[in-house]
CSV table of C-alpha atoms and ligand atoms in Angstrom, one decimal:
chain,number,residue,atom,x,y,z
A,1,MET,CA,3.9,-89.8,70.2
A,2,SER,CA,0.2,-90.0,71.5
A,3,GLU,CA,-1.0,-91.8,74.0
A,4,ASN,CA,-1.7,-95.0,72.1
A,5,LEU,CA,0.9,-94.8,70.0
A,6,SER,CA,2.7,-94.9,73.2
A,7,GLN,CA,0.7,-98.3,74.2
A,8,SER,CA,1.8,-100.0,71.0
A,9,GLU,CA,5.3,-98.9,71.7
A,10,MET,CA,5.6,-100.6,74.9
A,11,ASP,CA,4.2,-103.7,73.5
A,12,TYR,CA,7.0,-104.1,70.5
A,13,PRO,CA,8.8,-100.4,70.3
A,14,PHE,CA,8.8,-100.6,66.2
A,15,LYS,CA,9.1,-96.8,66.3
A,16,LEU,CA,11.8,-96.3,68.9
A,17,LEU,CA,14.0,-99.5,67.3
A,18,GLU,CA,12.9,-96.7,62.9
A,19,TYR,CA,15.5,-94.3,65.0
A,20,LEU,CA,17.5,-96.3,66.3
A,21,ASN,CA,18.7,-97.7,63.1
A,22,GLY,CA,17.6,-94.6,61.0
A,23,PHE,CA,21.8,-93.5,60.3
A,24,LYS,CA,21.5,-97.5,58.5
A,25,VAL,CA,19.4,-95.5,56.5
A,26,SER,CA,20.8,-92.1,55.4
A,27,MET,CA,24.6,-93.7,55.6
A,28,ALA,CA,23.1,-95.8,53.1
A,29,ILE,CA,21.7,-93.8,50.7
A,30,PHE,CA,25.2,-91.6,51.5
A,31,SER,CA,27.4,-94.0,49.9
A,32,ALA,CA,25.1,-94.8,47.4
A,33,CYS,CA,25.4,-90.9,46.3
A,34,GLU,CA,28.9,-91.3,46.6
A,35,LEU,CA,30.0,-94.1,45.2
A,36,GLY,CA,27.6,-93.0,41.6
A,37,VAL,CA,24.7,-95.2,42.0
A,38,PHE,CA,22.3,-93.3,41.0
A,39,ASP,CA,23.9,-91.0,38.2
A,40,LEU,CA,24.9,-94.5,36.6
A,41,LEU,CA,20.3,-96.6,37.0
A,42,SER,CA,19.4,-93.2,36.1
A,43,THR,CA,21.6,-93.1,32.8
A,44,SER,CA,21.5,-96.7,32.1
A,45,PRO,CA,19.3,-98.1,29.1
A,46,CYS,CA,18.7,-100.5,31.0
A,47,ALA,CA,18.0,-102.6,34.2
A,48,LEU,CA,21.8,-103.4,35.7
A,49,SER,CA,22.6,-106.8,38.2
A,50,ALA,CA,24.6,-106.3,41.0
A,51,GLN,CA,27.7,-107.1,39.3
A,52,GLN,CA,27.6,-104.7,36.3
A,53,VAL,CA,26.9,-101.9,38.8
A,54,ALA,CA,30.1,-103.2,40.6
A,55,GLN,CA,32.3,-103.3,37.6
A,56,ALA,CA,31.2,-99.8,37.1
A,57,LEU,CA,31.2,-98.1,39.7
A,58,ARG,CA,34.7,-100.3,41.1
A,59,ALA,CA,33.4,-101.7,43.6
A,60,SER,CA,32.9,-105.3,45.5
A,61,VAL,CA,29.9,-107.0,43.7
A,62,ASP,CA,29.3,-108.3,47.3
A,63,GLY,CA,28.7,-105.2,48.8
A,64,THR,CA,27.4,-103.6,45.8
A,65,GLU,CA,24.5,-106.0,45.8
A,66,ARG,CA,24.1,-106.0,49.7
A,67,LEU,CA,23.7,-101.9,49.4
A,68,LEU,CA,21.6,-102.2,45.9
A,69,ASP,CA,19.5,-104.4,48.0
A,70,ALA,CA,19.2,-102.1,51.2
A,71,LEU,CA,18.3,-99.3,48.0
A,72,VAL,CA,14.9,-101.5,47.7
A,73,GLY,CA,13.7,-102.1,50.8
A,74,ILE,CA,13.6,-97.9,51.4
A,75,GLU,CA,11.9,-98.4,48.0
A,76,ILE,CA,14.4,-96.2,46.3
A,77,LEU,CA,15.8,-98.5,43.8
A,78,HIS,CA,13.6,-101.7,41.9
A,79,VAL,CA,14.0,-105.3,41.6
A,80,GLU,CA,12.6,-107.2,39.0
A,81,SER,CA,14.2,-110.9,38.8
A,82,GLN,CA,15.6,-111.8,35.0
A,83,PRO,CA,13.0,-114.8,33.9
A,84,GLN,CA,15.8,-117.1,32.2
A,85,ASP,CA,18.5,-117.1,35.5
A,86,GLY,CA,16.5,-115.6,37.7
A,87,THR,CA,19.3,-112.5,37.7
A,88,ALA,CA,18.3,-109.8,40.0
A,89,LEU,CA,18.2,-106.8,37.8
A,90,TYR,CA,18.3,-102.8,39.7
A,91,SER,CA,17.2,-99.5,38.2
A,92,SER,CA,16.2,-96.1,39.8
A,93,THR,CA,13.0,-94.7,40.6
A,94,GLU,CA,11.3,-91.9,39.6
A,95,VAL,CA,13.0,-90.5,43.3
A,96,ALA,CA,16.4,-91.2,43.3
A,97,SER,CA,17.0,-90.2,39.7
A,98,VAL,CA,15.2,-86.7,40.0
A,99,TYR,CA,16.6,-85.6,43.3
A,100,LEU,CA,19.8,-88.9,43.8
A,101,ALA,CA,20.8,-88.5,41.6
A,102,LYS,CA,24.6,-85.4,40.2
A,103,GLY,CA,23.5,-82.5,38.8
A,104,GLY,CA,19.8,-81.9,38.0
A,105,ALA,CA,17.6,-79.2,38.4
A,106,LYS,CA,15.9,-80.5,41.8
A,107,SER,CA,18.8,-82.8,42.8
A,108,LEU,CA,20.3,-82.9,46.4
A,109,HIS,CA,23.2,-85.3,45.4
A,110,ASP,CA,25.1,-81.5,47.3
A,111,LEU,CA,23.6,-82.3,50.1
A,112,ALA,CA,23.8,-85.3,50.3
A,113,ILE,CA,28.0,-85.7,49.9
A,114,TYR,CA,27.8,-82.6,53.0
A,115,ARG,CA,25.8,-84.8,55.4
A,116,LEU,CA,28.4,-87.5,54.5
A,117,GLU,CA,31.5,-85.7,54.8
A,118,THR,CA,30.7,-82.8,57.2
A,119,THR,CA,27.9,-83.1,59.2
A,120,TYR,CA,27.5,-87.0,60.2
A,121,PRO,CA,31.5,-86.5,61.4
A,122,LEU,CA,30.6,-83.2,63.3
A,123,TRP,CA,27.4,-85.4,64.9
A,124,ASN,CA,29.3,-88.6,66.1
A,125,ASN,CA,30.9,-85.7,68.9
A,126,LEU,CA,27.1,-84.3,69.5
A,127,THR,CA,27.9,-85.3,72.9
A,128,ASP,CA,30.6,-83.3,72.9
A,129,ALA,CA,28.7,-80.3,71.8
A,130,VAL,CA,25.4,-81.3,74.1
A,131,ARG,CA,28.5,-81.2,77.3
A,132,GLU,CA,30.2,-78.2,76.2
A,133,GLY,CA,27.2,-76.3,73.9
A,134,LYS,CA,29.7,-75.3,71.6
A,135,ASN,CA,30.7,-76.8,68.6
A,136,GLN,CA,32.9,-79.5,67.2
A,137,PHE,CA,34.5,-78.4,64.5
A,138,GLU,CA,38.2,-78.1,65.9
A,139,LYS,CA,38.0,-81.0,67.3
A,140,THR,CA,36.6,-83.1,64.3
A,141,PHE,CA,38.6,-81.9,61.6
A,142,GLY,CA,41.4,-80.6,63.3
A,143,THR,CA,41.0,-77.0,62.3
A,144,GLN,CA,43.0,-74.2,63.6
A,145,HIS,CA,40.0,-71.9,62.4
A,146,LYS,CA,38.2,-69.7,65.0
A,147,GLU,CA,34.9,-68.5,62.7
A,148,PHE,CA,33.1,-71.3,62.2
A,149,PHE,CA,33.0,-70.0,58.2
A,150,GLN,CA,36.5,-70.0,57.9
A,151,ALA,CA,36.7,-73.6,58.8
A,152,ILE,CA,33.5,-74.5,56.5
A,153,TYR,CA,35.1,-72.7,54.0
A,154,ARG,CA,38.8,-74.1,53.9
A,155,THR,CA,39.9,-74.9,51.0
A,156,GLU,CA,38.2,-74.0,47.2
A,157,GLU,CA,36.7,-77.4,47.1
A,158,LYS,CA,34.5,-77.9,51.0
A,159,MET,CA,33.5,-73.8,49.4
A,160,GLN,CA,32.6,-75.2,46.5
A,161,LYS,CA,30.5,-78.0,48.2
A,162,PHE,CA,29.4,-76.3,50.7
A,163,MET,CA,27.7,-74.4,48.4
A,164,GLY,CA,25.8,-76.4,46.1
A,165,PHE,CA,24.7,-77.9,49.1
A,166,MET,CA,23.0,-74.3,50.2
A,167,LYS,CA,21.7,-74.0,46.0
A,168,SER,CA,20.0,-77.4,46.1
A,169,SER,CA,16.8,-75.9,49.5
A,170,TRP,CA,16.2,-73.4,47.8
A,171,MET,CA,16.1,-75.5,44.0
A,172,LEU,CA,12.8,-77.3,45.7
A,173,ASP,CA,11.3,-75.1,49.1
A,174,GLY,CA,12.3,-71.3,46.3
A,175,HIS,CA,9.0,-70.6,45.0
A,176,ASP,CA,6.6,-70.8,48.3
A,177,VAL,CA,9.5,-69.1,50.2
A,178,VAL,CA,9.6,-65.8,47.7
A,179,THR,CA,5.6,-66.6,47.4
A,180,ALA,CA,5.2,-66.3,51.1
A,181,PHE,CA,4.0,-62.1,50.7
A,182,ASN,CA,4.0,-60.6,48.2
A,183,LEU,CA,7.4,-59.0,48.2
A,184,ALA,CA,5.8,-56.7,44.4
A,185,GLY,CA,6.2,-53.7,46.5
A,186,PHE,CA,10.1,-54.3,46.7
A,187,GLN,CA,12.3,-53.1,44.1
A,188,ASN,CA,15.6,-53.2,45.5
A,189,ILE,CA,16.0,-56.4,46.9
A,190,VAL,CA,19.2,-57.4,49.3
A,191,ASP,CA,20.6,-61.2,49.8
A,192,VAL,CA,22.0,-60.8,53.0
A,193,GLY,CA,24.9,-63.6,52.8
A,194,GLY,CA,22.8,-64.7,49.6
A,195,SER,CA,26.0,-67.2,48.2
A,196,THR,CA,25.3,-68.4,45.3
A,197,GLY,CA,22.4,-66.9,44.5
A,198,ALA,CA,20.0,-69.8,44.0
A,199,LEU,CA,17.5,-68.7,45.4
A,200,ALA,CA,17.9,-64.4,44.7
A,201,ARG,CA,16.9,-66.6,41.4
A,202,GLU,CA,13.8,-67.6,42.5
A,203,ILE,CA,12.7,-63.9,44.2
A,204,VAL,CA,13.3,-62.5,40.1
A,205,LYS,CA,11.4,-65.6,38.7
A,206,ALA,CA,8.7,-64.5,41.0
A,207,TYR,CA,9.2,-61.2,40.5
A,208,PRO,CA,10.8,-60.4,37.0
A,209,SER,CA,10.3,-55.7,37.7
A,210,SER,CA,12.6,-56.1,41.1
A,211,SER,CA,16.4,-55.7,40.9
A,212,VAL,CA,18.1,-58.2,43.7
A,213,THR,CA,21.8,-58.0,44.6
A,214,VAL,CA,23.2,-60.8,46.8
A,215,PHE,CA,25.6,-59.8,49.4
A,216,ASP,CA,28.3,-61.9,51.2
A,217,LEU,CA,32.3,-62.5,51.6
A,218,PRO,CA,34.9,-61.9,48.5
A,219,ALA,CA,35.5,-65.4,47.9
A,220,VAL,CA,31.9,-66.8,48.3
A,221,VAL,CA,30.7,-64.3,45.4
A,222,ASP,CA,34.4,-65.2,44.2
A,223,MET,CA,33.3,-68.9,43.9
A,224,ALA,CA,29.2,-67.7,42.7
A,225,THR,CA,30.7,-66.4,39.9
A,226,LYS,CA,32.5,-68.2,39.2
A,227,HIS,CA,30.8,-71.7,39.5
A,228,PHE,CA,27.4,-71.0,39.9
A,229,LEU,CA,26.4,-68.4,37.7
A,230,LEU,CA,24.0,-69.0,34.5
A,231,GLU,CA,23.7,-68.1,31.2
A,232,ASN,CA,21.6,-65.4,31.2
A,233,ASN,CA,22.3,-63.6,35.1
A,234,THR,CA,20.2,-60.9,35.9
A,235,LEU,CA,21.7,-60.7,38.9
A,236,THR,CA,24.4,-58.4,41.0
A,237,PHE,CA,27.3,-60.1,43.1
A,238,GLN,CA,28.7,-57.2,45.8
A,239,SER,CA,30.9,-58.4,48.4
A,240,GLY,CA,31.7,-58.1,52.0
A,241,ASP,CA,31.3,-58.3,55.5
A,242,PHE,CA,28.3,-57.4,56.6
A,243,PHE,CA,28.7,-57.3,60.3
A,244,ASN,CA,32.1,-54.6,59.2
A,245,ASP,CA,31.8,-53.4,55.3
A,246,GLU,CA,29.4,-51.1,54.5
A,247,LEU,CA,25.4,-52.6,53.1
A,248,PRO,CA,23.6,-52.0,49.7
A,249,THR,CA,21.0,-49.6,50.3
A,250,ALA,CA,17.5,-52.1,49.7
A,251,ASP,CA,14.0,-51.9,50.0
A,252,LEU,CA,14.5,-55.0,51.3
A,253,TYR,CA,16.6,-57.3,52.7
A,254,VAL,CA,15.9,-61.2,53.0
A,255,LEU,CA,17.9,-62.6,55.4
A,256,ALA,CA,17.9,-66.6,54.7
A,257,ARG,CA,19.0,-69.5,56.9
A,258,ILE,CA,21.4,-66.3,57.9
A,259,LEU,CA,20.4,-65.5,61.6
A,260,ASN,CA,20.0,-69.2,62.9
A,261,ASP,CA,24.5,-69.1,63.0
A,262,TRP,CA,24.6,-66.4,65.4
A,263,PRO,CA,24.8,-65.7,68.9
A,264,GLU,CA,21.1,-62.7,69.3
A,265,GLU,CA,24.3,-60.9,69.9
A,266,LYS,CA,26.0,-60.7,66.2
A,267,CYS,CA,22.7,-61.5,65.4
A,268,LEU,CA,21.4,-58.0,66.8
A,269,LYS,CA,24.0,-56.3,65.4
A,270,LEU,CA,23.0,-57.8,62.1
A,271,LEU,CA,19.9,-56.5,62.2
A,272,LYS,CA,20.2,-53.2,63.4
A,273,ARG,CA,23.0,-52.7,60.9
A,274,ILE,CA,20.7,-53.8,58.2
A,275,CYS,CA,17.4,-51.2,60.3
A,276,ASP,CA,20.4,-48.1,59.5
A,277,VAL,CA,20.7,-48.7,56.1
A,278,CYS,CA,17.0,-49.9,55.4
A,279,LYS,CA,14.2,-46.8,54.5
A,280,PRO,CA,11.0,-46.3,55.8
A,281,GLY,CA,8.4,-48.5,54.3
A,282,GLY,CA,10.5,-51.0,53.7
A,283,GLY,CA,11.8,-54.5,55.4
A,284,VAL,CA,13.7,-57.5,56.3
A,285,LEU,CA,11.9,-60.9,55.5
A,286,LEU,CA,13.6,-63.8,57.2
A,287,VAL,CA,14.2,-67.5,55.8
A,288,GLN,CA,14.1,-70.5,58.8
A,289,ALA,CA,13.3,-73.7,59.8
A,290,THR,CA,11.2,-71.7,62.8
A,291,LEU,CA,10.5,-73.9,66.3
A,292,LEU,CA,6.8,-74.6,67.8
A,293,GLU,CA,6.1,-71.8,70.9
A,294,SER,CA,4.7,-75.6,72.5
A,295,ARG,CA,8.5,-76.3,72.1
A,296,ARG,CA,6.5,-80.1,70.7
A,297,GLY,CA,8.4,-79.8,67.3
A,298,PRO,CA,9.0,-79.3,64.5
A,299,VAL,CA,11.2,-82.8,64.0
A,300,HIS,CA,13.1,-80.7,61.5
A,301,ALA,CA,13.2,-77.7,63.1
A,302,GLN,CA,14.5,-79.3,66.4
A,303,LEU,CA,16.9,-81.6,64.5
A,304,SER,CA,18.8,-78.7,63.2
A,305,SER,CA,18.8,-77.0,66.2
A,306,LEU,CA,21.0,-79.2,67.2
A,307,ASN,CA,22.8,-79.6,63.8
A,308,MET,CA,23.7,-75.6,64.7
A,309,LEU,CA,25.1,-76.7,68.1
A,310,VAL,CA,27.1,-79.1,66.4
A,311,HIS,CA,27.7,-76.5,63.2
A,312,THR,CA,27.7,-72.9,64.3
A,313,GLU,CA,27.8,-70.9,67.2
A,314,GLY,CA,23.9,-70.2,66.9
A,315,ARG,CA,20.4,-72.1,66.9
A,316,GLU,CA,16.7,-72.2,65.9
A,317,HIS,CA,13.9,-70.1,67.0
A,318,PRO,CA,10.2,-69.6,67.3
A,319,PRO,CA,8.6,-66.9,65.5
A,320,SER,CA,8.6,-65.2,69.0
A,321,LYS,CA,12.2,-65.0,69.9
A,322,TYR,CA,12.4,-63.5,66.3
A,323,THR,CA,9.6,-61.2,66.5
A,324,ARG,CA,11.6,-59.9,69.7
A,325,MET,CA,14.8,-59.2,68.5
A,326,LEU,CA,13.5,-57.9,64.6
A,327,GLN,CA,11.7,-55.2,67.2
A,328,GLU,CA,14.7,-54.3,69.2
A,329,SER,CA,16.6,-53.3,66.0
A,330,GLY,CA,13.8,-51.2,65.2
A,331,LEU,CA,11.2,-52.6,62.8
A,332,ARG,CA,7.8,-53.4,63.4
A,333,ASP,CA,4.2,-54.9,61.8
A,334,VAL,CA,6.3,-58.9,62.2
A,335,GLN,CA,4.1,-61.7,60.3
A,336,LEU,CA,5.2,-65.2,60.1
A,337,CYS,CA,3.7,-67.3,57.4
A,338,ARG,CA,4.8,-71.1,58.2
A,339,THR,CA,4.8,-72.6,54.6
A,340,GLY,CA,4.0,-76.1,55.8
A,341,LYS,CA,7.2,-77.5,54.4
A,342,TYR,CA,10.9,-77.3,55.9
A,343,TYR,CA,11.5,-73.2,55.6
A,344,ASP,CA,8.5,-70.6,57.2
A,345,VAL,CA,9.5,-66.4,56.6
A,346,ILE,CA,8.8,-63.8,58.8
A,347,LEU,CA,8.7,-60.2,57.2
A,348,ALA,CA,9.3,-57.3,58.5
A,349,LEU,CA,8.3,-53.4,58.4
A,350,ARG,CA,10.9,-50.5,59.1
B,401,SAM,C1,23.8,-70.5,56.4
B,401,SAM,S1,24.1,-70.0,54.9
B,401,SAM,C2,23.0,-69.2,53.9
B,401,SAM,C3,23.6,-69.2,52.6
B,401,SAM,C4,22.0,-68.6,51.9
B,401,SAM,N1,21.8,-67.0,52.7
B,401,SAM,C5,21.3,-69.9,51.2
B,401,SAM,O1,19.7,-69.8,52.5
B,401,SAM,O2,20.8,-70.4,51.0
B,401,SAM,C6,24.8,-68.5,55.7
B,401,SAM,C7,25.7,-67.6,54.3
B,401,SAM,O3,26.2,-66.1,55.0
B,401,SAM,C8,27.5,-66.2,54.6
B,401,SAM,N2,28.5,-65.0,55.3
B,401,SAM,C9,29.0,-65.7,56.7
B,401,SAM,N3,29.1,-65.1,57.1
B,401,SAM,C10,29.3,-63.7,56.8
B,401,SAM,C11,29.7,-62.4,56.8
B,401,SAM,N4,30.8,-61.7,57.8
B,401,SAM,N5,29.9,-61.6,55.8
B,401,SAM,C12,28.3,-61.7,55.1
B,401,SAM,N6,28.3,-62.7,54.6
B,401,SAM,C13,28.8,-63.9,55.3
B,401,SAM,C14,27.9,-67.1,53.9
B,401,SAM,O4,29.1,-66.9,53.1
B,401,SAM,C15,26.9,-68.1,53.3
B,401,SAM,O5,26.3,-67.9,52.1
């Protein structure tokens, strides 16, 4: 906060109150996603009353009306009064239809549901995570899995939801990320831990002559090819464990949101393994929400680092830390591109 802002906050702490209540905004959106409010309103030919919405969603009229009003207040829904009797009629905004209804090309519905079912309960144990310095999967979900991806993937349904959530980011940021550097010189590209192949598809769109392989755990590759494959698929999927199995040879290795999952020794192990198989002149592309060296932001990356604490064994880093790890693994000419959106890109050469 600037000096001026701090002074006006002393008179009445608007911003602080907004922060203290921020979770209520998130929860209202999550519940509406879970109930199907946005799916209903975005496909309805006309605006609907709270009673009609409640009936369609099998929810209470009173609860539905309060939820709809809150969504109007945060400008996610529109409301108009019916001229005859003043009944409130609710309709979807464009933002809600594009981003919060299920199934659209840019839908963030899976992200909202993952936040509701997994992230929010984990954050409920944030104090313990800070005290203990470790993730809270066991305490939150009673899973016996030591390794956090086993915990995230503890059922097929959970795996599919996590993968849907991962995919949604690249519908928004994918193009900026893959064009942050000109990758046209890299012919064979491997997206290491590439999940559904959503980012790999953005690479092929931007560089149609490249050939892209998605490398991920066997169960993830199975799920990706069963539920996330497009009709005109041009990607190759290869399954394996990136810490132990042979990695495909390539000119460029993409690691998107991978290093923030792991402690430094595992990051170095993975980077060194990649460096060993990467051809000279080839490269490694990191895609991460990077922290500012000054420690003053960006807030989304700082909150993501806390999120990594409750979820994983890793954390977010500033670019200097990634540079050090890349150089220690045998890579050079490290360059950073801040996209101005959620994810930044670091390119290093072999
Ligand atoms: C946080 S997700 C990122 C997914 C994708 N890169 C993206 O940004 O959307 C981490 C990915 O690493 C994969 N992964 C985790 N451990 C792995 C391992 N030992 N070998 C291969 N893939 C692994 C997970 O299955 C998951 O798809």
